[in-house]
Amino acid sequence: MCHEGGIAVLAKGCGLEIVSVPSNERLAAATFASDPQEAEMEVTCILPFSNDPTSSSPSHVLVGIDSTLQGLLVVFDIQECRVVRCLGLPNRIASLALVSASGGPSIPPYLHPTLLYYHGIVACGLQEGHLFLLD
């Protein structure tokens, strides 16, 4: 469970639910397996974020999913209630951290200048000890 910007993101097994905290209204939900009874996929970590730096409420959720063959990183759009992007990684995703939600001049000055070309940076830690910086 993760609280940020007036929403709660709940994950259990292969299911994800986004709820408005003030109104207790369900904003979006998704299941990341073809058959919810099968335990082949499991949400391992979640990270709400907004691609608009001026917004205080998250517009998307990054979801780390463990499938039996690989890890999956999913970008889920809350407003549209759909998966926007999905990326396969070689191992189970253990942690997610948002380095920068947008690119260009809003990148923190302590990062290398070549990262200005990224459109947003996510640090993705894998169970085997690898760290990926993803655009």
PDB file of C-alpha atoms in Angstrom:
ATOM      1  CA  MET A   1       0.000   0.000   0.000  1.00  0.00           C
ATOM      2  CA  CYS A   2       1.339   3.427  -0.904  1.00  0.00           C
ATOM      3  CA  HIS A   3      -0.202   6.828  -0.053  1.00  0.00           C
ATOM      4  CA  GLU A   4       0.752   9.839  -2.144  1.00  0.00           C
ATOM      5  CA  GLY A   5      -1.136  12.907  -3.290  1.00  0.00           C
ATOM      6  CA  GLY A   6      -4.535  11.869  -1.955  1.00  0.00           C
ATOM      7  CA  ILE A   7      -4.549   8.388  -3.481  1.00  0.00           C
ATOM      8  CA  ALA A   8      -3.827   4.937  -2.113  1.00  0.00           C
ATOM      9  CA  VAL A   9      -2.322   2.312  -4.397  1.00  0.00           C
ATOM     10  CA  LEU A  10      -3.125  -1.199  -3.245  1.00  0.00           C
ATOM     11  CA  ALA A  11      -1.537  -4.347  -4.640  1.00  0.00           C
ATOM     12  CA  LYS A  12      -2.326  -7.969  -3.889  1.00  0.00           C
ATOM     13  CA  GLY A  13      -1.035 -10.841  -5.978  1.00  0.00           C
ATOM     14  CA  CYS A  14      -1.413  -9.817  -9.619  1.00  0.00           C
ATOM     15  CA  GLY A  15      -4.051  -7.148  -8.907  1.00  0.00           C
ATOM     16  CA  LEU A  16      -3.700  -3.386  -8.546  1.00  0.00           C
ATOM     17  CA  GLU A  17      -6.279  -0.914  -7.252  1.00  0.00           C
ATOM     18  CA  ILE A  18      -6.036   2.889  -6.997  1.00  0.00           C
ATOM     19  CA  VAL A  19      -8.395   4.554  -4.523  1.00  0.00           C
ATOM     20  CA  SER A  20      -9.059   8.200  -3.681  1.00  0.00           C
ATOM     21  CA  VAL A  21      -8.306   8.594   0.036  1.00  0.00           C
ATOM     22  CA  PRO A  22     -10.683  11.520   0.751  1.00  0.00           C
ATOM     23  CA  SER A  23     -13.718   9.999  -1.009  1.00  0.00           C
ATOM     24  CA  ASN A  24     -12.864   6.279  -0.751  1.00  0.00           C
ATOM     25  CA  GLU A  25     -13.765   6.025  -4.463  1.00  0.00           C
ATOM     26  CA  ARG A  26     -12.004   3.555  -6.772  1.00  0.00           C
ATOM     27  CA  LEU A  27     -10.185   5.498  -9.489  1.00  0.00           C
ATOM     28  CA  ALA A  28      -8.699   2.586 -11.429  1.00  0.00           C
ATOM     29  CA  ALA A  29      -7.968  -1.119 -11.195  1.00  0.00           C
ATOM     30  CA  ALA A  30      -6.055  -3.710 -13.184  1.00  0.00           C
ATOM     31  CA  THR A  31      -5.166  -7.390 -13.128  1.00  0.00           C
ATOM     32  CA  PHE A  32      -1.839  -8.333 -14.700  1.00  0.00           C
ATOM     33  CA  ALA A  33      -2.578 -12.004 -15.402  1.00  0.00           C
ATOM     34  CA  SER A  34      -4.895 -13.742 -17.821  1.00  0.00           C
ATOM     35  CA  ASP A  35      -6.322 -15.897 -15.023  1.00  0.00           C
ATOM     36  CA  PRO A  36      -6.343 -14.260 -11.543  1.00  0.00           C
ATOM     37  CA  GLN A  37      -6.411 -17.701  -9.887  1.00  0.00           C
ATOM     38  CA  GLU A  38      -2.976 -18.539 -11.286  1.00  0.00           C
ATOM     39  CA  ALA A  39      -0.105 -17.367  -9.101  1.00  0.00           C
ATOM     40  CA  GLU A  40       2.334 -16.914 -11.983  1.00  0.00           C
ATOM     41  CA  MET A  41       2.479 -13.097 -11.723  1.00  0.00           C
ATOM     42  CA  GLU A  42       2.872 -10.987  -8.606  1.00  0.00           C
ATOM     43  CA  VAL A  43       3.194  -7.240  -8.028  1.00  0.00           C
ATOM     44  CA  THR A  44       6.480  -6.698  -6.170  1.00  0.00           C
ATOM     45  CA  CYS A  45       6.663  -2.899  -5.929  1.00  0.00           C
ATOM     46  CA  ILE A  46       4.694   0.211  -6.849  1.00  0.00           C
ATOM     47  CA  LEU A  47       5.608   3.864  -7.345  1.00  0.00           C
ATOM     48  CA  PRO A  48       3.020   6.590  -8.042  1.00  0.00           C
ATOM     49  CA  PHE A  49       4.305   9.590  -9.995  1.00  0.00           C
ATOM     50  CA  SER A  50       3.173  12.518 -12.100  1.00  0.00           C
ATOM     51  CA  ASN A  51       4.771  13.468 -15.412  1.00  0.00           C
ATOM     52  CA  ASP A  52       3.654  17.070 -14.793  1.00  0.00           C
ATOM     53  CA  PRO A  53       6.074  18.724 -12.306  1.00  0.00           C
ATOM     54  CA  THR A  54       3.430  21.297 -11.255  1.00  0.00           C
ATOM     55  CA  SER A  55       0.845  18.657 -10.291  1.00  0.00           C
ATOM     56  CA  SER A  56       0.615  17.429  -6.704  1.00  0.00           C
ATOM     57  CA  SER A  57      -1.498  14.377  -7.566  1.00  0.00           C
ATOM     58  CA  PRO A  58       0.011  11.333  -9.319  1.00  0.00           C
ATOM     59  CA  SER A  59      -1.160  10.622 -12.856  1.00  0.00           C
ATOM     60  CA  HIS A  60       0.649   7.296 -13.376  1.00  0.00           C
ATOM     61  CA  VAL A  61       1.860   4.318 -11.367  1.00  0.00           C
ATOM     62  CA  LEU A  62       5.039   2.350 -12.035  1.00  0.00           C
ATOM     63  CA  VAL A  63       4.454  -1.298 -11.213  1.00  0.00           C
ATOM     64  CA  GLY A  64       7.159  -3.925 -10.781  1.00  0.00           C
ATOM     65  CA  ILE A  65       5.823  -7.387 -11.604  1.00  0.00           C
ATOM     66  CA  ASP A  66       7.456 -10.760 -11.039  1.00  0.00           C
ATOM     67  CA  SER A  67       6.554 -13.310 -13.680  1.00  0.00           C
ATOM     68  CA  THR A  68       8.080 -16.765 -13.601  1.00  0.00           C
ATOM     69  CA  LEU A  69      10.429 -16.000 -16.504  1.00  0.00           C
ATOM     70  CA  GLN A  70      11.385 -12.341 -15.995  1.00  0.00           C
ATOM     71  CA  GLY A  71      10.585  -9.078 -14.272  1.00  0.00           C
ATOM     72  CA  LEU A  72       8.184  -6.655 -15.897  1.00  0.00           C
ATOM     73  CA  LEU A  73       8.090  -2.893 -15.431  1.00  0.00           C
ATOM     74  CA  VAL A  74       4.655  -1.491 -16.252  1.00  0.00           C
ATOM     75  CA  VAL A  75       3.595   2.158 -16.567  1.00  0.00           C
ATOM     76  CA  PHE A  76      -0.100   2.355 -15.681  1.00  0.00           C
ATOM     77  CA  ASP A  77      -2.141   5.484 -16.505  1.00  0.00           C
ATOM     78  CA  ILE A  78      -4.635   6.215 -13.701  1.00  0.00           C
ATOM     79  CA  GLN A  79      -6.942   8.495 -15.730  1.00  0.00           C
ATOM     80  CA  GLU A  80      -7.250   6.139 -18.703  1.00  0.00           C
ATOM     81  CA  CYS A  81      -7.117   2.973 -16.546  1.00  0.00           C
ATOM     82  CA  ARG A  82      -4.745   1.226 -18.938  1.00  0.00           C
ATOM     83  CA  VAL A  83      -1.164   0.056 -19.343  1.00  0.00           C
ATOM     84  CA  VAL A  84       0.821   2.659 -21.290  1.00  0.00           C
ATOM     85  CA  ARG A  85       4.203   0.894 -21.434  1.00  0.00           C
ATOM     86  CA  CYS A  86       5.591  -2.497 -20.482  1.00  0.00           C
ATOM     87  CA  LEU A  87       9.271  -3.425 -20.348  1.00  0.00           C
ATOM     88  CA  GLY A  88      10.751  -6.875 -19.718  1.00  0.00           C
ATOM     89  CA  LEU A  89      13.805  -7.109 -17.451  1.00  0.00           C
ATOM     90  CA  PRO A  90      16.022 -10.165 -16.860  1.00  0.00           C
ATOM     91  CA  ASN A  91      15.191 -10.672 -13.150  1.00  0.00           C
ATOM     92  CA  ARG A  92      12.579  -9.930 -10.495  1.00  0.00           C
ATOM     93  CA  ILE A  93      12.169  -6.204  -9.732  1.00  0.00           C
ATOM     94  CA  ALA A  94      12.935  -5.561  -6.062  1.00  0.00           C
ATOM     95  CA  SER A  95      12.658  -1.760  -5.842  1.00  0.00           C
ATOM     96  CA  LEU A  96      11.766   1.368  -7.801  1.00  0.00           C
ATOM     97  CA  ALA A  97      12.818   4.986  -7.272  1.00  0.00           C
ATOM     98  CA  LEU A  98      11.943   8.068  -9.285  1.00  0.00           C
ATOM     99  CA  VAL A  99      15.088  10.096  -9.998  1.00  0.00           C
ATOM    100  CA  SER A 100      13.353  12.683 -12.193  1.00  0.00           C
ATOM    101  CA  ALA A 101       9.793  12.774 -13.526  1.00  0.00           C
ATOM    102  CA  SER A 102      10.687  14.885 -16.559  1.00  0.00           C
ATOM    103  CA  GLY A 103      13.763  15.666 -18.598  1.00  0.00           C
ATOM    104  CA  GLY A 104      15.676  18.650 -19.856  1.00  0.00           C
ATOM    105  CA  PRO A 105      16.455  21.520 -17.498  1.00  0.00           C
ATOM    106  CA  SER A 106      14.416  20.003 -14.651  1.00  0.00           C
ATOM    107  CA  ILE A 107      17.052  17.279 -14.169  1.00  0.00           C
ATOM    108  CA  PRO A 108      18.828  17.811 -10.820  1.00  0.00           C
ATOM    109  CA  PRO A 109      22.185  19.579 -11.345  1.00  0.00           C
ATOM    110  CA  TYR A 110      24.197  16.879  -9.567  1.00  0.00           C
ATOM    111  CA  LEU A 111      23.429  14.349 -12.344  1.00  0.00           C
ATOM    112  CA  HIS A 112      25.610  13.992 -15.422  1.00  0.00           C
ATOM    113  CA  PRO A 113      24.730  16.435 -18.268  1.00  0.00           C
ATOM    114  CA  THR A 114      24.076  13.598 -20.739  1.00  0.00           C
ATOM    115  CA  LEU A 115      20.992  12.684 -18.687  1.00  0.00           C
ATOM    116  CA  LEU A 116      19.376  15.927 -19.883  1.00  0.00           C
ATOM    117  CA  TYR A 117      18.292  13.979 -22.963  1.00  0.00           C
ATOM    118  CA  TYR A 118      16.191  11.571 -20.880  1.00  0.00           C
ATOM    119  CA  HIS A 119      12.440  12.228 -20.633  1.00  0.00           C
ATOM    120  CA  GLY A 120      12.342  11.026 -17.023  1.00  0.00           C
ATOM    121  CA  ILE A 121      14.608   8.736 -15.019  1.00  0.00           C
ATOM    122  CA  VAL A 122      13.635   5.705 -12.962  1.00  0.00           C
ATOM    123  CA  ALA A 123      16.099   3.630 -10.940  1.00  0.00           C
ATOM    124  CA  CYS A 124      15.051  -0.005 -11.018  1.00  0.00           C
ATOM    125  CA  GLY A 125      16.759  -2.434  -8.625  1.00  0.00           C
ATOM    126  CA  LEU A 126      16.692  -6.121  -9.493  1.00  0.00           C
ATOM    127  CA  GLN A 127      16.809  -9.050  -7.111  1.00  0.00           C
ATOM    128  CA  GLU A 128      20.184 -10.195  -8.430  1.00  0.00           C
ATOM    129  CA  GLY A 129      21.785  -6.894  -7.366  1.00  0.00           C
ATOM    130  CA  HIS A 130      21.718  -5.091 -10.703  1.00  0.00           C
ATOM    131  CA  LEU A 131      20.561  -1.486 -11.013  1.00  0.00           C
ATOM    132  CA  PHE A 132      19.030  -0.072 -14.200  1.00  0.00           C
ATOM    133  CA  LEU A 133      18.514   3.622 -14.983  1.00  0.00           C
ATOM    134  CA  LEU A 134      15.582   3.736 -17.367  1.00  0.00           C
ATOM    135  CA  ASP A 135      14.303   6.547 -19.581  1.00  0.00           C
TER     136      ASP A 135
END
